Amino acid sequence: MIWKILLSLYIGVITVLAFIIPIGFIPGLGERARIIFLHVPSAWLSVIAFFVSMLYGIRYLKSKDIYNDIKSVASAEIGFLFCFITTITGSIWAKFNWGSFWNWDPRETSIFVLLLIYGAYFVLRSAIEIEERKATLSAVYSIIAFVTVPFFIFIMPRIMPGLHPGSKGDPEGAGPVVSFKMDPNMRILFFASLIGFTLVYLWIFSLRSRTEILKIKIENKIYREVQS
C-alpha cells in the first residue's frame, strides 16, 4: 500500500514539474516541447505493454495455462489504451505546430495502424467463444502483431519524409528525443517520466491481471459447487 502512495506522489510531482520547470529551447518546439513528458512515455509504455503481451502469448502456447492468456490480454489492453493516449496527445501537438489535428504524417499514420492492428486483436477475441481456441489464436496474433510494432514505431517514421521531428530529411537529425537535444533539467524530468510511466504500467498490469484471475477462480469455484 505504501509503494502505491509513494508512486502517486511521484507521478504528481512529475506532473507539476512538467508544467513549471524551465526547459531549454528546442528548435521548432519551444514551450510546446513540454508535451514530450506525456507523449513519448505513453508511446514507450505502448511498446512495453505490447511486448509483454507477446511474451505471455508465447508462454501460453508453451504451457496452455489460462493465466498466461489473461496476463497477455491485460497487457494488450494497457498497450492499446496508451497507444490511444499517444495518438490523442500527438494530435493536440500537431494542431499547435502544424495547424491541424491530423495530417497523415508517417508518425501519425503508423500509430493509427497500430491501433487498428490491436483493435482487431480484441475483435478476434470477442468473436470466438471456445476459451482454449480463443486463447491460442490470441497468443499467435499477439506474436504476429508485435512483429509490426518496431517497424511502425521506430523504423517507418524515420525512413519517410514527414512533419514529425526525426523524419527523413529533418534538418535537426534524429529529433529532440532520440538525440537528447534537451537541457539537463528537461533530460532528468524526461527520464523520471519514463520511469514513472513504467511503474504505473506495472501497477495497472498487476491489478488488472489479479482481478481477472480472481474472477476465473470464483467462477470455477461456483461451477464446482453447482456440479457437486
PDB file of C-alpha atoms in Angstrom:
ATOM      1  CA  MET A   1       0.000   0.000   0.000  1.00  0.00           C
ATOM      2  CA  ILE A   2       2.851   2.368   0.873  1.00  0.00           C
ATOM      3  CA  TRP A   3       4.506   1.965  -2.520  1.00  0.00           C
ATOM      4  CA  LYS A   4       1.242   2.881  -4.221  1.00  0.00           C
ATOM      5  CA  ILE A   5       1.030   6.096  -2.222  1.00  0.00           C
ATOM      6  CA  LEU A   6       4.669   6.889  -2.994  1.00  0.00           C
ATOM      7  CA  LEU A   7       4.099   6.199  -6.698  1.00  0.00           C
ATOM      8  CA  SER A   8       1.059   8.502  -6.727  1.00  0.00           C
ATOM      9  CA  LEU A   9       3.113  11.256  -5.094  1.00  0.00           C
ATOM     10  CA  TYR A  10       5.952  10.624  -7.555  1.00  0.00           C
ATOM     11  CA  ILE A  11       3.641  10.944 -10.564  1.00  0.00           C
ATOM     12  CA  GLY A  12       2.031  14.036  -9.039  1.00  0.00           C
ATOM     13  CA  VAL A  13       5.401  15.749  -8.569  1.00  0.00           C
ATOM     14  CA  ILE A  14       6.466  14.907 -12.140  1.00  0.00           C
ATOM     15  CA  THR A  15       3.178  16.283 -13.486  1.00  0.00           C
ATOM     16  CA  VAL A  16       3.624  19.578 -11.644  1.00  0.00           C
ATOM     17  CA  LEU A  17       7.280  19.902 -12.669  1.00  0.00           C
ATOM     18  CA  ALA A  18       6.349  19.196 -16.291  1.00  0.00           C
ATOM     19  CA  PHE A  19       4.407  22.481 -16.291  1.00  0.00           C
ATOM     20  CA  ILE A  20       6.718  24.688 -14.249  1.00  0.00           C
ATOM     21  CA  ILE A  21      10.304  23.507 -14.729  1.00  0.00           C
ATOM     22  CA  PRO A  22      12.384  25.761 -17.003  1.00  0.00           C
ATOM     23  CA  ILE A  23      13.281  23.957 -20.220  1.00  0.00           C
ATOM     24  CA  GLY A  24      15.890  24.847 -22.781  1.00  0.00           C
ATOM     25  CA  PHE A  25      14.924  25.982 -26.246  1.00  0.00           C
ATOM     26  CA  ILE A  26      14.377  23.196 -28.775  1.00  0.00           C
ATOM     27  CA  PRO A  27      14.276  24.392 -32.405  1.00  0.00           C
ATOM     28  CA  GLY A  28      10.754  24.341 -33.774  1.00  0.00           C
ATOM     29  CA  LEU A  29       9.147  23.353 -30.467  1.00  0.00           C
ATOM     30  CA  GLY A  30       9.701  25.970 -27.795  1.00  0.00           C
ATOM     31  CA  GLU A  31       7.349  25.614 -24.807  1.00  0.00           C
ATOM     32  CA  ARG A  32       5.314  23.083 -26.777  1.00  0.00           C
ATOM     33  CA  ALA A  33       8.149  20.644 -26.114  1.00  0.00           C
ATOM     34  CA  ARG A  34       6.623  20.032 -22.666  1.00  0.00           C
ATOM     35  CA  ILE A  35       4.245  17.523 -24.241  1.00  0.00           C
ATOM     36  CA  ILE A  36       7.288  15.238 -24.582  1.00  0.00           C
ATOM     37  CA  PHE A  37       6.875  14.417 -20.883  1.00  0.00           C
ATOM     38  CA  LEU A  38       3.499  12.779 -21.644  1.00  0.00           C
ATOM     39  CA  HIS A  39       3.546  11.904 -25.330  1.00  0.00           C
ATOM     40  CA  VAL A  40       6.829   9.996 -25.529  1.00  0.00           C
ATOM     41  CA  PRO A  41       6.386   7.986 -22.279  1.00  0.00           C
ATOM     42  CA  SER A  42       2.900   6.983 -23.499  1.00  0.00           C
ATOM     43  CA  ALA A  43       4.407   5.645 -26.721  1.00  0.00           C
ATOM     44  CA  TRP A  44       7.143   3.936 -24.722  1.00  0.00           C
ATOM     45  CA  LEU A  45       4.558   2.290 -22.491  1.00  0.00           C
ATOM     46  CA  SER A  46       2.633   1.036 -25.512  1.00  0.00           C
ATOM     47  CA  VAL A  47       5.726  -0.744 -26.814  1.00  0.00           C
ATOM     48  CA  ILE A  48       6.479  -2.270 -23.394  1.00  0.00           C
ATOM     49  CA  ALA A  49       2.884  -3.428 -22.933  1.00  0.00           C
ATOM     50  CA  PHE A  50       2.631  -4.975 -26.406  1.00  0.00           C
ATOM     51  CA  PHE A  51       5.983  -6.708 -25.849  1.00  0.00           C
ATOM     52  CA  VAL A  52       4.826  -8.199 -22.541  1.00  0.00           C
ATOM     53  CA  SER A  53       1.575  -9.274 -24.204  1.00  0.00           C
ATOM     54  CA  MET A  54       3.632 -11.165 -26.786  1.00  0.00           C
ATOM     55  CA  LEU A  55       5.772 -12.797 -24.091  1.00  0.00           C
ATOM     56  CA  TYR A  56       2.758 -14.103 -22.203  1.00  0.00           C
ATOM     57  CA  GLY A  57       1.265 -15.232 -25.504  1.00  0.00           C
ATOM     58  CA  ILE A  58       4.381 -17.338 -26.093  1.00  0.00           C
ATOM     59  CA  ARG A  59       4.184 -18.682 -22.551  1.00  0.00           C
ATOM     60  CA  TYR A  60       0.572 -19.650 -23.097  1.00  0.00           C
ATOM     61  CA  LEU A  61       1.396 -21.578 -26.274  1.00  0.00           C
ATOM     62  CA  LYS A  62       4.053 -23.496 -24.330  1.00  0.00           C
ATOM     63  CA  SER A  63       2.048 -24.194 -21.176  1.00  0.00           C
ATOM     64  CA  LYS A  64      -1.630 -23.819 -22.141  1.00  0.00           C
ATOM     65  CA  ASP A  65      -2.017 -22.090 -18.765  1.00  0.00           C
ATOM     66  CA  ILE A  66      -5.072 -19.829 -18.978  1.00  0.00           C
ATOM     67  CA  TYR A  67      -3.488 -17.406 -16.517  1.00  0.00           C
ATOM     68  CA  ASN A  68      -0.824 -16.597 -19.114  1.00  0.00           C
ATOM     69  CA  ASP A  69      -3.596 -15.776 -21.575  1.00  0.00           C
ATOM     70  CA  ILE A  70      -5.194 -13.476 -19.006  1.00  0.00           C
ATOM     71  CA  LYS A  71      -1.912 -11.630 -18.486  1.00  0.00           C
ATOM     72  CA  SER A  72      -1.337 -11.367 -22.236  1.00  0.00           C
ATOM     73  CA  VAL A  73      -4.750  -9.784 -22.728  1.00  0.00           C
ATOM     74  CA  ALA A  74      -4.313  -7.465 -19.743  1.00  0.00           C
ATOM     75  CA  SER A  75      -1.043  -6.136 -21.136  1.00  0.00           C
ATOM     76  CA  ALA A  76      -2.534  -5.727 -24.620  1.00  0.00           C
ATOM     77  CA  GLU A  77      -5.402  -3.693 -23.130  1.00  0.00           C
ATOM     78  CA  ILE A  78      -2.963  -1.369 -21.380  1.00  0.00           C
ATOM     79  CA  GLY A  79      -0.882  -1.051 -24.542  1.00  0.00           C
ATOM     80  CA  PHE A  80      -3.964  -0.183 -26.569  1.00  0.00           C
ATOM     81  CA  LEU A  81      -5.024   2.444 -24.013  1.00  0.00           C
ATOM     82  CA  PHE A  82      -1.655   4.190 -24.039  1.00  0.00           C
ATOM     83  CA  CYS A  83      -1.382   3.870 -27.806  1.00  0.00           C
ATOM     84  CA  PHE A  84      -4.670   5.786 -27.932  1.00  0.00           C
ATOM     85  CA  ILE A  85      -3.295   8.383 -25.484  1.00  0.00           C
ATOM     86  CA  THR A  86      -0.218   8.718 -27.698  1.00  0.00           C
ATOM     87  CA  THR A  87      -2.462   9.362 -30.697  1.00  0.00           C
ATOM     88  CA  ILE A  88      -4.513  11.994 -28.848  1.00  0.00           C
ATOM     89  CA  THR A  89      -1.522  13.855 -27.399  1.00  0.00           C
ATOM     90  CA  GLY A  90       0.208  13.731 -30.780  1.00  0.00           C
ATOM     91  CA  SER A  91      -2.888  15.183 -32.456  1.00  0.00           C
ATOM     92  CA  ILE A  92      -3.029  18.034 -29.938  1.00  0.00           C
ATOM     93  CA  TRP A  93       0.653  18.760 -30.524  1.00  0.00           C
ATOM     94  CA  ALA A  94       0.062  18.636 -34.303  1.00  0.00           C
ATOM     95  CA  LYS A  95      -2.733  21.203 -34.018  1.00  0.00           C
ATOM     96  CA  PHE A  96      -0.444  23.744 -32.383  1.00  0.00           C
ATOM     97  CA  ASN A  97       2.574  23.008 -34.587  1.00  0.00           C
ATOM     98  CA  TRP A  98       1.110  22.130 -37.970  1.00  0.00           C
ATOM     99  CA  GLY A  99      -2.306  23.810 -37.780  1.00  0.00           C
ATOM    100  CA  SER A 100      -4.371  20.612 -37.976  1.00  0.00           C
ATOM    101  CA  PHE A 101      -5.138  17.733 -35.619  1.00  0.00           C
ATOM    102  CA  TRP A 102      -4.435  15.190 -38.350  1.00  0.00           C
ATOM    103  CA  ASN A 103      -2.032  15.492 -41.277  1.00  0.00           C
ATOM    104  CA  TRP A 104      -1.386  11.861 -42.247  1.00  0.00           C
ATOM    105  CA  ASP A 105       2.234  12.314 -41.267  1.00  0.00           C
ATOM    106  CA  PRO A 106       4.085   8.935 -41.250  1.00  0.00           C
ATOM    107  CA  ARG A 107       4.270   9.036 -37.444  1.00  0.00           C
ATOM    108  CA  GLU A 108       0.541   9.711 -37.129  1.00  0.00           C
ATOM    109  CA  THR A 109      -0.266   7.077 -39.721  1.00  0.00           C
ATOM    110  CA  SER A 110       1.928   4.412 -38.117  1.00  0.00           C
ATOM    111  CA  ILE A 111       0.399   4.829 -34.664  1.00  0.00           C
ATOM    112  CA  PHE A 112      -3.089   4.761 -36.201  1.00  0.00           C
ATOM    113  CA  VAL A 113      -2.265   1.485 -37.970  1.00  0.00           C
ATOM    114  CA  LEU A 114      -1.134   0.007 -34.649  1.00  0.00           C
ATOM    115  CA  LEU A 115      -4.480   0.960 -33.135  1.00  0.00           C
ATOM    116  CA  LEU A 116      -6.208  -0.905 -35.964  1.00  0.00           C
ATOM    117  CA  ILE A 117      -3.963  -3.954 -35.560  1.00  0.00           C
ATOM    118  CA  TYR A 118      -4.589  -4.282 -31.838  1.00  0.00           C
ATOM    119  CA  GLY A 119      -8.223  -3.293 -32.192  1.00  0.00           C
ATOM    120  CA  ALA A 120      -8.554  -6.335 -34.471  1.00  0.00           C
ATOM    121  CA  TYR A 121      -6.960  -8.403 -31.678  1.00  0.00           C
ATOM    122  CA  PHE A 122      -9.869  -7.612 -29.366  1.00  0.00           C
ATOM    123  CA  VAL A 123     -12.393  -8.166 -32.142  1.00  0.00           C
ATOM    124  CA  LEU A 124     -10.850 -11.609 -32.692  1.00  0.00           C
ATOM    125  CA  ARG A 125     -11.214 -12.489 -29.028  1.00  0.00           C
ATOM    126  CA  SER A 126     -14.820 -11.354 -28.886  1.00  0.00           C
ATOM    127  CA  ALA A 127     -15.699 -13.438 -31.964  1.00  0.00           C
ATOM    128  CA  ILE A 128     -14.522 -16.775 -30.506  1.00  0.00           C
ATOM    129  CA  GLU A 129     -16.498 -18.487 -27.752  1.00  0.00           C
ATOM    130  CA  ILE A 130     -14.371 -21.566 -27.072  1.00  0.00           C
ATOM    131  CA  GLU A 131     -11.856 -20.404 -24.452  1.00  0.00           C
ATOM    132  CA  GLU A 132      -8.932 -22.615 -25.458  1.00  0.00           C
ATOM    133  CA  ARG A 133      -9.257 -21.735 -29.129  1.00  0.00           C
ATOM    134  CA  LYS A 134      -9.650 -18.049 -28.251  1.00  0.00           C
ATOM    135  CA  ALA A 135      -6.516 -18.096 -26.110  1.00  0.00           C
ATOM    136  CA  THR A 136      -4.480 -19.969 -28.716  1.00  0.00           C
ATOM    137  CA  LEU A 137      -5.441 -17.745 -31.646  1.00  0.00           C
ATOM    138  CA  SER A 138      -4.975 -14.632 -29.496  1.00  0.00           C
ATOM    139  CA  ALA A 139      -1.494 -15.768 -28.498  1.00  0.00           C
ATOM    140  CA  VAL A 140      -0.493 -16.355 -32.111  1.00  0.00           C
ATOM    141  CA  TYR A 141      -1.979 -12.997 -33.124  1.00  0.00           C
ATOM    142  CA  SER A 142      -0.142 -11.164 -30.307  1.00  0.00           C
ATOM    143  CA  ILE A 143       3.164 -12.544 -31.569  1.00  0.00           C
ATOM    144  CA  ILE A 144       2.487 -11.558 -35.176  1.00  0.00           C
ATOM    145  CA  ALA A 145       1.136  -8.147 -34.116  1.00  0.00           C
ATOM    146  CA  PHE A 146       4.218  -7.286 -32.084  1.00  0.00           C
ATOM    147  CA  VAL A 147       6.489  -8.001 -35.042  1.00  0.00           C
ATOM    148  CA  THR A 148       4.937  -4.899 -36.646  1.00  0.00           C
ATOM    149  CA  VAL A 149       5.462  -2.671 -33.587  1.00  0.00           C
ATOM    150  CA  PRO A 150       9.198  -1.911 -34.025  1.00  0.00           C
ATOM    151  CA  PHE A 151       8.605  -1.139 -37.710  1.00  0.00           C
ATOM    152  CA  PHE A 152       5.711   1.261 -37.138  1.00  0.00           C
ATOM    153  CA  ILE A 153       7.207   2.926 -34.039  1.00  0.00           C
ATOM    154  CA  PHE A 154      10.929   3.121 -34.784  1.00  0.00           C
ATOM    155  CA  ILE A 155      11.550   2.490 -38.499  1.00  0.00           C
ATOM    156  CA  MET A 156       8.740   3.737 -40.752  1.00  0.00           C
ATOM    157  CA  PRO A 157       8.568   7.289 -39.294  1.00  0.00           C
ATOM    158  CA  ARG A 158      12.317   7.715 -39.838  1.00  0.00           C
ATOM    159  CA  ILE A 159      12.671   6.373 -43.352  1.00  0.00           C
ATOM    160  CA  MET A 160       9.863   8.503 -44.791  1.00  0.00           C
ATOM    161  CA  PRO A 161       9.747  12.301 -45.111  1.00  0.00           C
ATOM    162  CA  GLY A 162       7.267  13.931 -42.776  1.00  0.00           C
ATOM    163  CA  LEU A 163       6.471  16.797 -40.446  1.00  0.00           C
ATOM    164  CA  HIS A 164       7.328  15.000 -37.211  1.00  0.00           C
ATOM    165  CA  PRO A 165      10.785  15.639 -35.701  1.00  0.00           C
ATOM    166  CA  GLY A 166      13.120  12.820 -36.659  1.00  0.00           C
ATOM    167  CA  SER A 167      11.539  12.121 -40.041  1.00  0.00           C
ATOM    168  CA  LYS A 168      13.678  11.601 -43.136  1.00  0.00           C
ATOM    169  CA  GLY A 169      15.124  14.935 -44.198  1.00  0.00           C
ATOM    170  CA  ASP A 170      14.659  16.526 -40.770  1.00  0.00           C
ATOM    171  CA  PRO A 171      17.361  19.237 -40.604  1.00  0.00           C
ATOM    172  CA  GLU A 172      17.700  18.613 -36.855  1.00  0.00           C
ATOM    173  CA  GLY A 173      18.614  14.976 -37.436  1.00  0.00           C
ATOM    174  CA  ALA A 174      17.077  12.282 -35.244  1.00  0.00           C
ATOM    175  CA  GLY A 175      14.877  14.709 -33.344  1.00  0.00           C
ATOM    176  CA  PRO A 176      14.989  16.113 -29.810  1.00  0.00           C
ATOM    177  CA  VAL A 177      14.218  12.819 -28.063  1.00  0.00           C
ATOM    178  CA  VAL A 178      16.433  10.340 -29.912  1.00  0.00           C
ATOM    179  CA  SER A 179      19.415  12.698 -29.977  1.00  0.00           C
ATOM    180  CA  PHE A 180      18.562  14.056 -26.483  1.00  0.00           C
ATOM    181  CA  LYS A 181      18.697  17.706 -27.513  1.00  0.00           C
ATOM    182  CA  MET A 182      17.489  18.771 -24.090  1.00  0.00           C
ATOM    183  CA  ASP A 183      18.932  20.819 -21.283  1.00  0.00           C
ATOM    184  CA  PRO A 184      19.813  18.942 -18.037  1.00  0.00           C
ATOM    185  CA  ASN A 185      16.534  19.835 -16.286  1.00  0.00           C
ATOM    186  CA  MET A 186      14.449  18.571 -19.179  1.00  0.00           C
ATOM    187  CA  ARG A 187      16.515  15.417 -19.606  1.00  0.00           C
ATOM    188  CA  ILE A 188      16.216  14.472 -15.931  1.00  0.00           C
ATOM    189  CA  LEU A 189      12.463  15.064 -15.918  1.00  0.00           C
ATOM    190  CA  PHE A 190      12.074  13.133 -19.172  1.00  0.00           C
ATOM    191  CA  PHE A 191      13.749  10.006 -17.791  1.00  0.00           C
ATOM    192  CA  ALA A 192      11.904  10.411 -14.495  1.00  0.00           C
ATOM    193  CA  SER A 193       8.679  10.434 -16.502  1.00  0.00           C
ATOM    194  CA  LEU A 194       9.695   7.260 -18.354  1.00  0.00           C
ATOM    195  CA  ILE A 195      10.362   5.533 -15.033  1.00  0.00           C
ATOM    196  CA  GLY A 196       7.077   6.788 -13.582  1.00  0.00           C
ATOM    197  CA  PHE A 197       5.040   5.595 -16.552  1.00  0.00           C
ATOM    198  CA  THR A 198       6.756   2.194 -16.427  1.00  0.00           C
ATOM    199  CA  LEU A 199       5.874   1.816 -12.739  1.00  0.00           C
ATOM    200  CA  VAL A 200       2.285   2.843 -13.484  1.00  0.00           C
ATOM    201  CA  TYR A 201       2.164   0.140 -16.144  1.00  0.00           C
ATOM    202  CA  LEU A 202       3.366  -2.485 -13.658  1.00  0.00           C
ATOM    203  CA  TRP A 203       0.744  -1.310 -11.165  1.00  0.00           C
ATOM    204  CA  ILE A 204      -2.145  -1.424 -13.649  1.00  0.00           C
ATOM    205  CA  PHE A 205      -0.940  -4.712 -15.127  1.00  0.00           C
ATOM    206  CA  SER A 206      -0.755  -6.359 -11.718  1.00  0.00           C
ATOM    207  CA  LEU A 207      -4.167  -5.038 -10.694  1.00  0.00           C
ATOM    208  CA  ARG A 208      -5.844  -5.994 -13.975  1.00  0.00           C
ATOM    209  CA  SER A 209      -4.300  -9.477 -14.058  1.00  0.00           C
ATOM    210  CA  ARG A 210      -5.141 -10.281 -10.433  1.00  0.00           C
ATOM    211  CA  THR A 211      -8.713  -9.084 -10.921  1.00  0.00           C
ATOM    212  CA  GLU A 212      -9.292 -11.338 -13.927  1.00  0.00           C
ATOM    213  CA  ILE A 213      -7.559 -14.321 -12.313  1.00  0.00           C
ATOM    214  CA  LEU A 214      -9.672 -13.887  -9.173  1.00  0.00           C
ATOM    215  CA  LYS A 215     -12.811 -13.769 -11.307  1.00  0.00           C
ATOM    216  CA  ILE A 216     -11.822 -17.025 -13.034  1.00  0.00           C
ATOM    217  CA  LYS A 217     -11.181 -18.701  -9.684  1.00  0.00           C
ATOM    218  CA  ILE A 218     -14.554 -17.583  -8.323  1.00  0.00           C
ATOM    219  CA  GLU A 219     -16.350 -18.814 -11.449  1.00  0.00           C
ATOM    220  CA  ASN A 220     -14.580 -22.181 -11.211  1.00  0.00           C
ATOM    221  CA  LYS A 221     -15.452 -22.481  -7.531  1.00  0.00           C
ATOM    222  CA  ILE A 222     -19.111 -21.716  -8.202  1.00  0.00           C
ATOM    223  CA  TYR A 223     -19.127 -24.247 -11.055  1.00  0.00           C
ATOM    224  CA  ARG A 224     -17.683 -26.979  -8.841  1.00  0.00           C
ATOM    225  CA  GLU A 225     -20.224 -26.251  -6.125  1.00  0.00           C
ATOM    226  CA  VAL A 226     -23.090 -26.444  -8.614  1.00  0.00           C
ATOM    227  CA  GLN A 227     -21.778 -29.722 -10.046  1.00  0.00           C
ATOM    228  CA  SER A 228     -21.474 -31.257  -6.588  1.00  0.00           C
TER     229      SER A 228
END
